[in-house]
mmCIF file of C-alpha atoms and ligand atoms in Angstrom:
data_model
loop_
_atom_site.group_PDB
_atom_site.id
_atom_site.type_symbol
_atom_site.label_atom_id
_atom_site.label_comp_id
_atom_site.label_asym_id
_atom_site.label_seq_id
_atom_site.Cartn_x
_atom_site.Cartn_y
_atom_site.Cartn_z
ATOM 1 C CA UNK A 4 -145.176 -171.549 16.390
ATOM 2 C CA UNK A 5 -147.327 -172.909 13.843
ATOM 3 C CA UNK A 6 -147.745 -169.587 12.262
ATOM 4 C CA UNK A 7 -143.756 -170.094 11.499
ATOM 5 C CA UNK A 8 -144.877 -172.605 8.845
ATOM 6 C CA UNK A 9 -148.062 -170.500 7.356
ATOM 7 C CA UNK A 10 -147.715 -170.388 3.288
ATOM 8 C CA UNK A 11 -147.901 -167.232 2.307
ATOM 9 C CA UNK A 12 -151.019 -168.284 -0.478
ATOM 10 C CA UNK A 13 -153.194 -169.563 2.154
ATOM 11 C CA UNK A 14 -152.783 -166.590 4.713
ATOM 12 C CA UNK A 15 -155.656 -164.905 6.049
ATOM 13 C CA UNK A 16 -155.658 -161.408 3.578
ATOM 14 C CA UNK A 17 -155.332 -158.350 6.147
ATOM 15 C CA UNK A 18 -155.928 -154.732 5.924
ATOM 16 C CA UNK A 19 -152.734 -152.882 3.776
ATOM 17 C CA UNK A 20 -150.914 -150.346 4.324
ATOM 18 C CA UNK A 21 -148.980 -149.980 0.734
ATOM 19 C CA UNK A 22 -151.368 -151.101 -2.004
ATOM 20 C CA UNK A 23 -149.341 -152.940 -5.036
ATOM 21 C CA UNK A 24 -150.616 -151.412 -8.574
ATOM 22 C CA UNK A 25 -151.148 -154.077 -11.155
ATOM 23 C CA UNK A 26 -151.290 -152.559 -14.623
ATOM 24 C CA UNK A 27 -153.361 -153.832 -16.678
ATOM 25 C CA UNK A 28 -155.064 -156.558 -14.252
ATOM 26 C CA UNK A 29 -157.899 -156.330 -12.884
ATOM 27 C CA UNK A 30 -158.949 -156.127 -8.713
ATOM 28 C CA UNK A 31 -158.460 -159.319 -6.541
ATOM 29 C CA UNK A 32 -156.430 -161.924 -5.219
ATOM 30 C CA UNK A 33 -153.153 -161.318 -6.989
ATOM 31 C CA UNK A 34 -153.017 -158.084 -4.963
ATOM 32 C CA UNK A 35 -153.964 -158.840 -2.076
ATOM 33 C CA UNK A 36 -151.433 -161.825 -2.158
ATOM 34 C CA UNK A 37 -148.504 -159.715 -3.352
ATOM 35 C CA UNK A 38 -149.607 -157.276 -0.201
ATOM 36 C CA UNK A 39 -150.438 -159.409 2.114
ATOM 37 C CA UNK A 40 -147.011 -161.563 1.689
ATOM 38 C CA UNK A 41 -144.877 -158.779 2.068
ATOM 39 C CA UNK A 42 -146.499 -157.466 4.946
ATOM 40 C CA UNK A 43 -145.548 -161.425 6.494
ATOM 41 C CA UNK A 44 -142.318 -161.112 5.175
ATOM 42 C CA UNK A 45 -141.932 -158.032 6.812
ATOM 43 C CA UNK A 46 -143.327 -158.475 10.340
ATOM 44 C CA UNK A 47 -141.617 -161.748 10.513
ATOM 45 C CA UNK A 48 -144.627 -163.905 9.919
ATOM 46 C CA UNK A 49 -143.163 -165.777 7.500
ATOM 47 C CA UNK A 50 -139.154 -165.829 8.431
ATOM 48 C CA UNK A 51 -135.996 -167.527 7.557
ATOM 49 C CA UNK A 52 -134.716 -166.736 4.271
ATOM 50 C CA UNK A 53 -135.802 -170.537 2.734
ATOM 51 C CA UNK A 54 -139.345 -169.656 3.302
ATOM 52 C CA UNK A 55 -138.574 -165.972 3.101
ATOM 53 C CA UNK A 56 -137.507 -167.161 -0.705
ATOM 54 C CA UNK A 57 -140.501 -169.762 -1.359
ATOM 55 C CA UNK A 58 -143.333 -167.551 -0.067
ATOM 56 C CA UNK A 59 -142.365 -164.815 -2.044
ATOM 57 C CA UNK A 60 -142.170 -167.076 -5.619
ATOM 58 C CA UNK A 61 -145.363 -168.667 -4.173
ATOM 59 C CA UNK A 62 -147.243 -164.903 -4.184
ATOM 60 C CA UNK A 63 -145.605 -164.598 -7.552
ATOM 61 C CA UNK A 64 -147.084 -168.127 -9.050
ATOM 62 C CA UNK A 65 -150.633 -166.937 -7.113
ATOM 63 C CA UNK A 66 -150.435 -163.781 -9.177
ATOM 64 C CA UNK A 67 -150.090 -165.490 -12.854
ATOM 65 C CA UNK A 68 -152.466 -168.078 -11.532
ATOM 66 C CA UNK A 69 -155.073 -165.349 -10.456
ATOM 67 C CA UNK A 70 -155.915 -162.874 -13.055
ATOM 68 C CA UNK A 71 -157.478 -162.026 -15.967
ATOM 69 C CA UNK A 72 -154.864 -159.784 -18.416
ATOM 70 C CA UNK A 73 -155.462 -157.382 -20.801
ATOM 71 C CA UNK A 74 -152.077 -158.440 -22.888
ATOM 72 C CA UNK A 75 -148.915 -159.868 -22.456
ATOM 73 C CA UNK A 76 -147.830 -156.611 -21.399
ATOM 74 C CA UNK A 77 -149.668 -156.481 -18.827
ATOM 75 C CA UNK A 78 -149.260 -159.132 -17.733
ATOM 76 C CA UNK A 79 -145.227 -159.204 -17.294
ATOM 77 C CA UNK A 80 -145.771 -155.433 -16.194
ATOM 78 C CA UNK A 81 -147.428 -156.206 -13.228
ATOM 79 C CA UNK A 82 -145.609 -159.479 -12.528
ATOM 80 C CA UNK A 83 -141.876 -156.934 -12.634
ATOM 81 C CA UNK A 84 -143.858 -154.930 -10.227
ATOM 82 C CA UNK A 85 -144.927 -157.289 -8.166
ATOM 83 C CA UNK A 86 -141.652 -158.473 -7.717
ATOM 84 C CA UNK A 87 -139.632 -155.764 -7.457
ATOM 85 C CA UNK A 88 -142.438 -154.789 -4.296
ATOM 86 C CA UNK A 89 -141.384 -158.444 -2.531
ATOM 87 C CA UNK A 90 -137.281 -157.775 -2.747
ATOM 88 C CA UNK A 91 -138.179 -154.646 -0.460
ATOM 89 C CA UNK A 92 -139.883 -156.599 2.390
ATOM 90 C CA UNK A 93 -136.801 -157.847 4.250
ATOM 91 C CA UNK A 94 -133.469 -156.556 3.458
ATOM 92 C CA UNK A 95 -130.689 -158.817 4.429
ATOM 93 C CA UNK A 96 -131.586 -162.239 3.119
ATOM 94 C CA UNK A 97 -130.073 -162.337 -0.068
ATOM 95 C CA UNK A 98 -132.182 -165.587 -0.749
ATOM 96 C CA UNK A 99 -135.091 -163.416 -1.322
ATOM 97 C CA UNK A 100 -133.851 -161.197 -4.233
ATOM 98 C CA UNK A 101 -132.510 -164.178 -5.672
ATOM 99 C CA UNK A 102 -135.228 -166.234 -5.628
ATOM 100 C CA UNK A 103 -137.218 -163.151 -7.158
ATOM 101 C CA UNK A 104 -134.364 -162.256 -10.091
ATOM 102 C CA UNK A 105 -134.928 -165.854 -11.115
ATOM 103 C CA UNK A 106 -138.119 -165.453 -11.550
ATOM 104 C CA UNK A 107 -138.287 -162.251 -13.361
ATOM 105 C CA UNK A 108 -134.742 -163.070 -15.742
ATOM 106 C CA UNK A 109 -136.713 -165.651 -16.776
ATOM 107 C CA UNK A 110 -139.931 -163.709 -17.620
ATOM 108 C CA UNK A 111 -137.586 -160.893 -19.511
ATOM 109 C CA UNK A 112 -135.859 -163.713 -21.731
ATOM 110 C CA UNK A 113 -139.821 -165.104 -21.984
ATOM 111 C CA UNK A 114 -141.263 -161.553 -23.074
ATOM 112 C CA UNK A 115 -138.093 -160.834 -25.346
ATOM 113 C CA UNK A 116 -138.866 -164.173 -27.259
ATOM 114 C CA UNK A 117 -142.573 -163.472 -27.695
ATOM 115 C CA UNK A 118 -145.776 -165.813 -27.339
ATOM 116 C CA UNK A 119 -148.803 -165.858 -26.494
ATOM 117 C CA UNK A 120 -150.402 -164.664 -23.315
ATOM 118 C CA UNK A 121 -151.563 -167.962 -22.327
ATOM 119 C CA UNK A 122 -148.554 -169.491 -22.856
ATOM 120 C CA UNK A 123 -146.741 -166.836 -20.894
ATOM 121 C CA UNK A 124 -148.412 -167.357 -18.108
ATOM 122 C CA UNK A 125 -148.257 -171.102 -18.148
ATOM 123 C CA UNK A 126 -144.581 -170.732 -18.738
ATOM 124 C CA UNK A 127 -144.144 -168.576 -15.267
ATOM 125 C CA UNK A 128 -145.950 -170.863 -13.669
ATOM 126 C CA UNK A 129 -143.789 -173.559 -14.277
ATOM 127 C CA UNK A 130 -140.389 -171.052 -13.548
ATOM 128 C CA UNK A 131 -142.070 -170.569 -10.133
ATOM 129 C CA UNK A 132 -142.965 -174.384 -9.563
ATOM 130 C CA UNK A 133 -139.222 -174.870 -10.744
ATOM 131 C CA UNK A 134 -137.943 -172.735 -7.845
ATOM 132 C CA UNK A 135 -139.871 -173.997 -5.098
ATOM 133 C CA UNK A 136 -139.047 -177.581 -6.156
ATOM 134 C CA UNK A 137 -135.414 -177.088 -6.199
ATOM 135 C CA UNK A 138 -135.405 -175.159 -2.713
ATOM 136 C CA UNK A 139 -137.002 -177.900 -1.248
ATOM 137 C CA UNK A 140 -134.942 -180.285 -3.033
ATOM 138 C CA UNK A 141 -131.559 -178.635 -1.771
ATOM 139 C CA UNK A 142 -132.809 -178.497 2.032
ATOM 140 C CA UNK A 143 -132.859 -181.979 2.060
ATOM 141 C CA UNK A 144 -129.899 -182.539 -0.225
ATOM 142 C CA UNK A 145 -127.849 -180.233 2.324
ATOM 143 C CA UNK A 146 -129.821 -182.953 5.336
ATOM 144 C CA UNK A 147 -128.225 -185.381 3.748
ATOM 145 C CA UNK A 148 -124.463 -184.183 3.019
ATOM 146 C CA UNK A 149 -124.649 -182.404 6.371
ATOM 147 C CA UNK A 150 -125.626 -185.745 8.666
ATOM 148 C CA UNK A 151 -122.804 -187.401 7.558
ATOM 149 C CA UNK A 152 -120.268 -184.484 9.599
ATOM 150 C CA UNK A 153 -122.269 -185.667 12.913
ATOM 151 C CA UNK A 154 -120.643 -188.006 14.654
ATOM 152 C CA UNK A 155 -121.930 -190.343 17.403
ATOM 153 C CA UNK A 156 -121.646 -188.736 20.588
ATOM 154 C CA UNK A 157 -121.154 -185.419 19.398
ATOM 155 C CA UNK A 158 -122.888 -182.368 21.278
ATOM 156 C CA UNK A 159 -123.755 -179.940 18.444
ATOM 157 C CA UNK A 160 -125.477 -176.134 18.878
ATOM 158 C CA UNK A 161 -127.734 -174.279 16.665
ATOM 159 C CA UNK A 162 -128.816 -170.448 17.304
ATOM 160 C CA UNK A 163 -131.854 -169.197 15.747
ATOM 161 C CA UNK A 164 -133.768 -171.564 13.495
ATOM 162 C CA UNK A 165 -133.230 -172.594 10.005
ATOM 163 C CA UNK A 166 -134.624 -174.964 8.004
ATOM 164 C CA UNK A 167 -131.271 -176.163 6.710
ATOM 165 C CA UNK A 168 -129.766 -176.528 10.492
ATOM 166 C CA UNK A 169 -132.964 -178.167 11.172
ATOM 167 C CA UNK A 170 -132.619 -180.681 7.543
ATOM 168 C CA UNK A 171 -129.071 -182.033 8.905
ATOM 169 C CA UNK A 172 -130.155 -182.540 12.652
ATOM 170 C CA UNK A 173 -133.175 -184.663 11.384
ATOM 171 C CA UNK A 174 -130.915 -186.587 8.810
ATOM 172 C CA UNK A 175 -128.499 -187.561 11.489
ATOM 173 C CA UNK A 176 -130.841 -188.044 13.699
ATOM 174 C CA UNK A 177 -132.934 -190.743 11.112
ATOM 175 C CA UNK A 178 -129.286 -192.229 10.321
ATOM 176 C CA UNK A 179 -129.109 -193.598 13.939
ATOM 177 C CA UNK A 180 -126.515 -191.267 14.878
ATOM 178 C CA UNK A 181 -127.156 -190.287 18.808
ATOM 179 C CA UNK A 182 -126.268 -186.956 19.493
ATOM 180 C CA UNK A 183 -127.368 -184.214 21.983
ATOM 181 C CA UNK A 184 -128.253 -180.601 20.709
ATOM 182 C CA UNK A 185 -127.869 -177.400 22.362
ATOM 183 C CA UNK A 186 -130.339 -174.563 20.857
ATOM 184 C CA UNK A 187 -130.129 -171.323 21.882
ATOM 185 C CA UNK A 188 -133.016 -169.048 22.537
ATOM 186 C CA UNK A 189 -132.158 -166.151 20.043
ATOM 187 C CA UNK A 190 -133.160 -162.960 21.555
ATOM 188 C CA UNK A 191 -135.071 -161.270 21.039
ATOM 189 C CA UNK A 192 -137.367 -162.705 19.096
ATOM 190 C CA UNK A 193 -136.872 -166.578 20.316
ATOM 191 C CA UNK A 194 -136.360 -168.712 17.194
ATOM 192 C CA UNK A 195 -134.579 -170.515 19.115
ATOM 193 C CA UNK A 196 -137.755 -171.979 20.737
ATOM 194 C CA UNK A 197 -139.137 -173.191 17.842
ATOM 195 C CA UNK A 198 -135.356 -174.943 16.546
ATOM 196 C CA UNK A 199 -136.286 -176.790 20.209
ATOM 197 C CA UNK A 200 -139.699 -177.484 19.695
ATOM 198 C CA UNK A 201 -139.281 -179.069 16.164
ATOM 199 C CA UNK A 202 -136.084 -181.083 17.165
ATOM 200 C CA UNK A 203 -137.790 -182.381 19.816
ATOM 201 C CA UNK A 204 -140.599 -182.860 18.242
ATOM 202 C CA UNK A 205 -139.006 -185.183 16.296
ATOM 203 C CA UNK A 206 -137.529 -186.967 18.964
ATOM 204 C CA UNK A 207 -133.825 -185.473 19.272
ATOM 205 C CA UNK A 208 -132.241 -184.727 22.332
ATOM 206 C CA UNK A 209 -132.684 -180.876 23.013
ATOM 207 C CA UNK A 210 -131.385 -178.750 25.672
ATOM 208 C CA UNK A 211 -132.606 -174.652 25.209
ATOM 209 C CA UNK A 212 -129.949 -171.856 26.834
ATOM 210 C CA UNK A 213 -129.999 -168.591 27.270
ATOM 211 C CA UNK A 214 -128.053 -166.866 24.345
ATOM 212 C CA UNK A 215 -126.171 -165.791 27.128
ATOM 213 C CA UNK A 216 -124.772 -168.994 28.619
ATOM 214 C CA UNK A 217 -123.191 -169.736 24.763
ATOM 215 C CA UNK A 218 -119.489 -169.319 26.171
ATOM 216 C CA UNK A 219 -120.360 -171.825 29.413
ATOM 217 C CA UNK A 220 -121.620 -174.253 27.305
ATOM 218 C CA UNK A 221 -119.240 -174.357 24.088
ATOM 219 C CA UNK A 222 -116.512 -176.466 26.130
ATOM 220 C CA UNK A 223 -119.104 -179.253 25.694
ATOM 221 C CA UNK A 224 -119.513 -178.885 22.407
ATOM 222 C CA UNK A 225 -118.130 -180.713 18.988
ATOM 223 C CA UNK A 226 -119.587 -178.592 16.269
ATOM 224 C CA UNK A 227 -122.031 -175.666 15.611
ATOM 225 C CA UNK A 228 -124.093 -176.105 13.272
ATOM 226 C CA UNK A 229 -125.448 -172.252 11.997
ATOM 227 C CA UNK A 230 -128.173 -171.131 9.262
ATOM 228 C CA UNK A 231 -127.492 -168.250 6.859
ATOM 229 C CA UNK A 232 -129.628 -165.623 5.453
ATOM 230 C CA UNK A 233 -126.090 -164.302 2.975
ATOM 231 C CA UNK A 234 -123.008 -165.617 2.332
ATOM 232 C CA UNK A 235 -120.492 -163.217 0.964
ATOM 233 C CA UNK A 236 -117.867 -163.634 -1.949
ATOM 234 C CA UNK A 237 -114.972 -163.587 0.610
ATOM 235 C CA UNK A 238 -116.952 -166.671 2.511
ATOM 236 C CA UNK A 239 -118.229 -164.402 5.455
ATOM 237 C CA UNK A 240 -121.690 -165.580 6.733
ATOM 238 C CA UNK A 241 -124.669 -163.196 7.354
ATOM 239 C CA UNK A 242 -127.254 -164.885 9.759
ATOM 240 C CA UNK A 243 -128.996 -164.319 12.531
ATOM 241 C CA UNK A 244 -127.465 -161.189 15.555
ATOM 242 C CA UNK A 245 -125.250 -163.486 17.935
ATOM 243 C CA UNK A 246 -123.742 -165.771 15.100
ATOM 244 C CA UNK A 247 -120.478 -164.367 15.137
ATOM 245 C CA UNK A 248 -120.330 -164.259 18.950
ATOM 246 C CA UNK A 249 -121.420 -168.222 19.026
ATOM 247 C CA UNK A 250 -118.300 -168.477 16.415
ATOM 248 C CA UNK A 251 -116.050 -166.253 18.306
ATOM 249 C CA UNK A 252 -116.955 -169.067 21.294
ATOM 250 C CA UNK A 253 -116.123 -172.121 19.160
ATOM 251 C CA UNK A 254 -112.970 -170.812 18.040
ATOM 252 C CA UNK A 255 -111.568 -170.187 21.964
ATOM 253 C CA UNK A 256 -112.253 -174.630 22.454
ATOM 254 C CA UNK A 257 -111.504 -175.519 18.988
ATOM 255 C CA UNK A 258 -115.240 -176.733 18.217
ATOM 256 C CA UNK A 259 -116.278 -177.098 14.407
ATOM 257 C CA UNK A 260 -118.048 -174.390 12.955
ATOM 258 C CA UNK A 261 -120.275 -175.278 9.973
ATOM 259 C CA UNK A 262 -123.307 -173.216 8.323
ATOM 260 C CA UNK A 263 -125.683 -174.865 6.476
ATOM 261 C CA UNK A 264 -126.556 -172.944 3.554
ATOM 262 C CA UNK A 265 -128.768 -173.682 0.324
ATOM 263 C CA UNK A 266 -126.608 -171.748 -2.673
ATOM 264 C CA UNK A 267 -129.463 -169.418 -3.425
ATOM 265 C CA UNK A 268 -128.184 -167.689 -0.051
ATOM 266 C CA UNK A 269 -125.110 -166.997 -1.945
ATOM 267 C CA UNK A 270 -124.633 -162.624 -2.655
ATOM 268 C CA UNK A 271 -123.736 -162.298 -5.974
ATOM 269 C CA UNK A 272 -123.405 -158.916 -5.371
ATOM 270 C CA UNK A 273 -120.748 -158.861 -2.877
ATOM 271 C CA UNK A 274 -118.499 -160.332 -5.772
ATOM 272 C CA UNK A 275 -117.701 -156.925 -6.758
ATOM 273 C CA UNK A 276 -117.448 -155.143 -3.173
ATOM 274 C CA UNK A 277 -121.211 -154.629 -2.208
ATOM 275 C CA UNK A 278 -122.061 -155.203 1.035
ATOM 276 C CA UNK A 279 -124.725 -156.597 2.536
ATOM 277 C CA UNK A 280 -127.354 -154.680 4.023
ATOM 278 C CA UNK A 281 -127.836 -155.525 8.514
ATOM 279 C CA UNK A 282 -131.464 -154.882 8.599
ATOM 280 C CA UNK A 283 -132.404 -153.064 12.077
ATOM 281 C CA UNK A 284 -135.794 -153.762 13.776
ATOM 282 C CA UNK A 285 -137.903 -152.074 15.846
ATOM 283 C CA UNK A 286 -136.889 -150.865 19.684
ATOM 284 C CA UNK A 287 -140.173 -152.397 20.188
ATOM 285 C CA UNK A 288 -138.510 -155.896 20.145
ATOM 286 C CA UNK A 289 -135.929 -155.047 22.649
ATOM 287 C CA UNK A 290 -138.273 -153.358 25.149
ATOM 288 C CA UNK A 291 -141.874 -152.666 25.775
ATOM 289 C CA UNK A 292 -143.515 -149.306 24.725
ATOM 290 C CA UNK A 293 -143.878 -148.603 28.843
ATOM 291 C CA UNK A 294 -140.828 -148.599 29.322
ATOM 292 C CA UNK A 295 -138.987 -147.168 26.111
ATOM 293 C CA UNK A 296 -141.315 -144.065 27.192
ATOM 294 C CA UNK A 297 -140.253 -144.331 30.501
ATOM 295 C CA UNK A 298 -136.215 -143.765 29.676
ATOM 296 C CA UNK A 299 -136.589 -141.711 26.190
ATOM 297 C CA UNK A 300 -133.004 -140.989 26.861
ATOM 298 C CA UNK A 301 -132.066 -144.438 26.095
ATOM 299 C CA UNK A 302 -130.869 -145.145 22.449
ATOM 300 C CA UNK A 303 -131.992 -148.651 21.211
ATOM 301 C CA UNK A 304 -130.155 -150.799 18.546
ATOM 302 C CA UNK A 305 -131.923 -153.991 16.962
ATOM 303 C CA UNK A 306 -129.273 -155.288 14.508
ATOM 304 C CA UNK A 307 -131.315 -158.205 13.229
ATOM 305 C CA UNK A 308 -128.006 -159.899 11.760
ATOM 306 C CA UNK A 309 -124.148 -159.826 12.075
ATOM 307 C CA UNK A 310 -121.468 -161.223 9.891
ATOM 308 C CA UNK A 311 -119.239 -164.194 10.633
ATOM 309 C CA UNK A 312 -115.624 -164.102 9.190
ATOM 310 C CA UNK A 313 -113.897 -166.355 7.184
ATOM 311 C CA UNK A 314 -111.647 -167.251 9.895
ATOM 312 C CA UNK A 315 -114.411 -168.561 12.136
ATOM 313 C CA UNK A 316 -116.268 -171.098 9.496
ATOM 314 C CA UNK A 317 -114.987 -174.159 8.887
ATOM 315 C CA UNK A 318 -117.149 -175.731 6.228
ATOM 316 C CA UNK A 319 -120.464 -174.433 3.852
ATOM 317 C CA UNK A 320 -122.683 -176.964 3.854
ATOM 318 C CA UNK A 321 -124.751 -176.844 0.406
ATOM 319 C CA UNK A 322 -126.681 -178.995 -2.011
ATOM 320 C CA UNK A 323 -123.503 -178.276 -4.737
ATOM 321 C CA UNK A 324 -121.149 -179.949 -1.840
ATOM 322 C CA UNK A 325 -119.692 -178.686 1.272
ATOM 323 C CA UNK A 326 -116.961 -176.090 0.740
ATOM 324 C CA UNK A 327 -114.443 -174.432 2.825
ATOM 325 C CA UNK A 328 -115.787 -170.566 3.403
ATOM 326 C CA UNK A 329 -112.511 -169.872 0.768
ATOM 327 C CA UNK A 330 -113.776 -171.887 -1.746
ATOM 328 C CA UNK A 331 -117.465 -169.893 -2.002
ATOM 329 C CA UNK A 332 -116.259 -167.631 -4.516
ATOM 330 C CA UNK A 333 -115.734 -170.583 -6.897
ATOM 331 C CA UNK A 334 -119.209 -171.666 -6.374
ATOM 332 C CA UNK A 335 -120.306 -167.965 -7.031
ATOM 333 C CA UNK A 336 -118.598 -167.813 -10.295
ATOM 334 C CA UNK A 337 -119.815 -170.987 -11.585
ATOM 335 C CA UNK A 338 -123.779 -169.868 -10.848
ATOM 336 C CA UNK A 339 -123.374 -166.381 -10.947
ATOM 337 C CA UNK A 340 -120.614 -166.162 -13.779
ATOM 338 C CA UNK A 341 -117.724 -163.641 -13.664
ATOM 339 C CA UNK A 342 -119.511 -160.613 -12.881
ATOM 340 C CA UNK A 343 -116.456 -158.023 -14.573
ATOM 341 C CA UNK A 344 -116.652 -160.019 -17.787
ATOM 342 C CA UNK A 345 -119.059 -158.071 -19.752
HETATM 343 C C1 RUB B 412 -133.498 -166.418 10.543
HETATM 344 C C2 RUB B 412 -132.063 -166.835 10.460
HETATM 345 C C3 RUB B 412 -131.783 -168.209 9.906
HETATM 346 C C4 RUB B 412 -131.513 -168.089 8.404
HETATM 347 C C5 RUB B 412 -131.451 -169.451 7.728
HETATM 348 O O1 RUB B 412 -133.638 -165.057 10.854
HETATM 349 O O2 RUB B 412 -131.164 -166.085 10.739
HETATM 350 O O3 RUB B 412 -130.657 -168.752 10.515
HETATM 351 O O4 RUB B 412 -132.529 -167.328 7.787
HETATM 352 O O5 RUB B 412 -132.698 -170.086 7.855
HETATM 353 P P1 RUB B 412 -135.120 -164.438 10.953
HETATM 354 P P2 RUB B 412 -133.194 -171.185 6.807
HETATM 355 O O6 RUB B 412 -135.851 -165.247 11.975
HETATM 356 O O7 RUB B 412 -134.912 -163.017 11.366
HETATM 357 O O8 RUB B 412 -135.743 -164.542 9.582
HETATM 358 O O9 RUB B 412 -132.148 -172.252 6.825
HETATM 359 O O10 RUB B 412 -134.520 -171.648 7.357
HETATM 360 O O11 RUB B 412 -133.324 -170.542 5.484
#
């Protein structure tokens, strides 16, 4: 579990399969940080689009940090590469392009307005420090808005494990509310485990279930309380396979659904009809190799992610205020701007 929680900067560098070309910089750590974080990214090392989102600006604050450029040039050059390389590790939480396109629309208006190299690197240092700040910032902000929608008493589930599910729990929990949580496990990779261990950890009241046992349980519960990795213009939430099934469950008994959601999970994209990308994982993670050989016949799906309608969410929990799933596109415009206006 504790390799949940590993920063991508001070991860053990491993062998790589795709090597990241830095024009204009010389060999070393920048590299091997840029590689070695998408390779976590990508076999789920580092997971949950939050940290999916701060260990990819983290790689990209080690690489100004790290090197010794030729030129300006150079050195935006190979920090546009070096992004553009993180936005392909993972491809459904939105959190992680954005957190990237922040960085690097801020290093094109930079390089556009000229300066010198040192001060170009000082100055993406501190766009980098400014986004993992604020994402930190807005976990807890959401802990805090979120808290206040548990009520004493109230039996709440999670599925999977996010950071921002996690943030309200622990704020309720530290505001004296009592409460009992149900997590469930999350097949089939088991976040759900580690939503358990933390919780518990930090002395809630946890209670693990098969994903399974969702639709026996839900007549017990008050309100779900869900992550999200995307939410889409319409207000439909992308998070973890099983969401939309736990919803579908809460709807039959009437129990609240909310999703706790910093805004940097919000797809601008899907403002003008994109959709967002279900990334599908290896057969590997549904079976063992044994027995996949054993019944080649068998077709395997993996759908990492499914999408929860409008219909099903009550609230968006974020740290700009807690919106009905109708109301998202508002919030969109406002950070995103009106993407058909120029
Ligand atoms: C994790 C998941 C989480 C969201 C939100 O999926 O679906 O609910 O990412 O998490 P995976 P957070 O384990 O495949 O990355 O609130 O921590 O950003």
């Amino acid at each position: 579990m504790r390799r949940e929680y590993t920063s991508c900067v001070s991860l053990r560098l491993r062998a790589r399969r795709k090597r990241f070309e830095t024009p204009g910089q010389s060999e070393g750590v920048a590299r091997d940080t840029i590689d070695s974080t998408f390779d976590q990214i990508r076999s789920m090392k580092v997971r949950g689009a939050g940290r999916i989102a701060r260990s990819a600006v983290s790689a990209l604050k080690v690489y100004c940090e790290s090197g010794k450029f030729d030129s300006t040039k150079g050195f935006y050059g190979g920090l546009f590469t070096a992004g553009e390389k993180l936005k392909q590790a993972r491809p459904t939480a939105v959190s992680l392009p954005n957190a990237v396109n922040y960085v690097l629309a801020s290093a094109r208006r930079k390089q556009a307005a000229g300066g010198t190299l040192r001060g170009s690197v000082k100055a993406m240092q501190e766009v980098c420090d400014a986004f993992l700040t604020s994402s930190l910032r807005a976990t807890r902000t959401i802990g805090e808005y979120g808290s206040k929608r548990i009520r004493d008493g109230d039996v709440v589930l999670t599925h999977c494990n996010s950071e921002a599910v996690t943030a309200v729990l622990t704020a309720a929990h530290e505001a004296g509310k009592r409460f009992e949580v149900i997590a469930t496990e999350t097949r089939p990779r088991f976040q759900g485990r580690i939503t358990a261990s933390v919780l518990a950890g930090r002395g809630l009241d946890v209670t693990l279930i098969p994903d399974t046992a969702v639709r026996v349980y839900m007549r017990k519960v008050d309100t779900v309380v869900v992550g999200a990795d995307a939410i889409a213009a319409n207000g439909a939430v992308i998070n973890k396979i099983g969401t939309s099934q736990v919803a579908l469950a809460a709807h039959e008994t009437r129990a609240r659904f909310y999703v706790a959601a910093e805004t940097y999970k919000l797809s601008p994209t899907t403002m003008t009809g994109e959709l967002v990308e279900i990334e599908q994982r290896s057969p590997l993670e549904v079976a063992p190799r044994a027995w996949l050989e054993a019944n080649a016949a068998v077709k395997v799906q993996n759908p990492a992610f499914d999408v929860t309608p409008p219909e099903y969410v009550d609230l968006i929990i974020t740290e700009r205020g807690i919106f009905p799933p109708q109301g998202i596109i508002l919030l969109m415009k406002d950070l995103y701007g009106v993407p058909w206006s120029d």
